XYZ file of C-alpha atoms in Angstrom:
92
model
C -0.048 -0.354 0.235
C 1.183 3.562 -1.019
C 1.223 5.814 1.825
C -1.722 7.625 0.638
C -3.881 4.407 0.210
C -3.634 3.867 3.808
C -4.360 7.271 4.887
C -7.411 6.584 3.089
C -8.129 3.377 4.685
C -7.344 4.503 7.847
C -9.599 7.903 7.608
C -12.209 5.740 5.467
C -11.986 3.421 9.022
C -12.268 6.358 11.646
C -15.138 7.449 9.952
C -13.510 10.623 8.269
C -14.085 11.715 5.241
C -11.905 10.211 2.300
C -11.467 14.080 0.733
C -9.268 14.807 3.908
C -6.837 12.120 3.323
C -6.445 12.837 -0.825
C -6.383 16.605 -0.201
C -3.506 15.575 2.642
C -5.381 17.032 5.442
C -5.540 13.423 7.164
C -2.136 11.925 7.278
C -1.480 10.048 10.543
C 1.565 9.089 8.534
C 3.433 12.604 8.754
C 1.684 13.751 11.038
C 2.842 12.885 14.846
C 0.095 14.467 17.104
C -2.655 13.082 14.684
C -0.584 9.578 15.077
C -0.247 9.533 18.629
C -4.130 10.707 19.125
C -4.600 7.758 17.281
C -2.262 5.629 18.832
C -3.508 6.363 22.474
C -7.130 5.564 21.266
C -6.352 2.318 19.654
C -3.670 1.263 22.746
C -6.919 1.413 24.830
C -9.257 0.270 22.537
C -7.738 -3.038 20.681
C -4.829 -3.749 23.284
C -2.349 -3.678 21.130
C 1.562 -3.249 21.902
C 4.170 -1.253 20.161
C 7.900 -2.570 20.600
C 11.340 -1.617 18.840
C 11.735 -4.919 17.182
C 15.121 -6.146 17.320
C 16.496 -6.930 13.850
C 19.453 -6.061 11.422
C 18.119 -3.016 11.264
C 17.947 -0.898 14.349
C 14.753 1.566 13.513
C 12.356 -1.095 12.544
C 9.074 -1.068 14.879
C 6.764 -4.273 15.465
C 3.094 -3.429 16.674
C 1.456 -6.252 18.245
C -2.375 -6.631 17.075
C -2.817 -9.835 18.995
C -3.093 -12.137 15.996
C -0.784 -10.342 14.135
C 2.788 -8.712 14.139
C 3.203 -5.603 11.860
C 7.060 -4.738 11.132
C 8.179 -1.141 9.799
C 10.892 1.247 9.699
C 7.995 3.843 10.602
C 5.996 3.568 13.984
C 3.391 5.557 12.495
C 2.721 3.450 9.355
C 2.992 0.447 11.251
C 0.741 1.354 13.870
C -1.812 2.631 10.275
C -1.146 -1.108 9.528
C -2.114 -2.805 12.233
C -5.354 -0.892 12.941
C -6.035 -1.925 9.062
C -5.426 -5.512 9.925
C -7.379 -5.345 12.790
C -10.667 -3.778 11.301
C -9.902 -6.418 8.176
C -9.963 -8.631 10.383
C -12.833 -7.844 13.320
C -14.888 -5.169 11.272
C -14.483 -2.811 14.110
């Protein structure tokens, strides 16, 4: 998925009009304050865990959804991909 596709999907899931993502006004990958707010919400709602992964690349993050672990070099992208995975599995 491209960053824009991820932002569009998160907007859909969170009930934000997708045109905001298309216009760059809703970008949880680049907007760190928005990402932090969403991370707090998702940790409480879905009991996800965010870790620094110990791999060959020192800046890899792991987000454990309870049924899968999402790895990415961007913590915000890993969180968004984990949220998409939760939605696709549980529909919430």
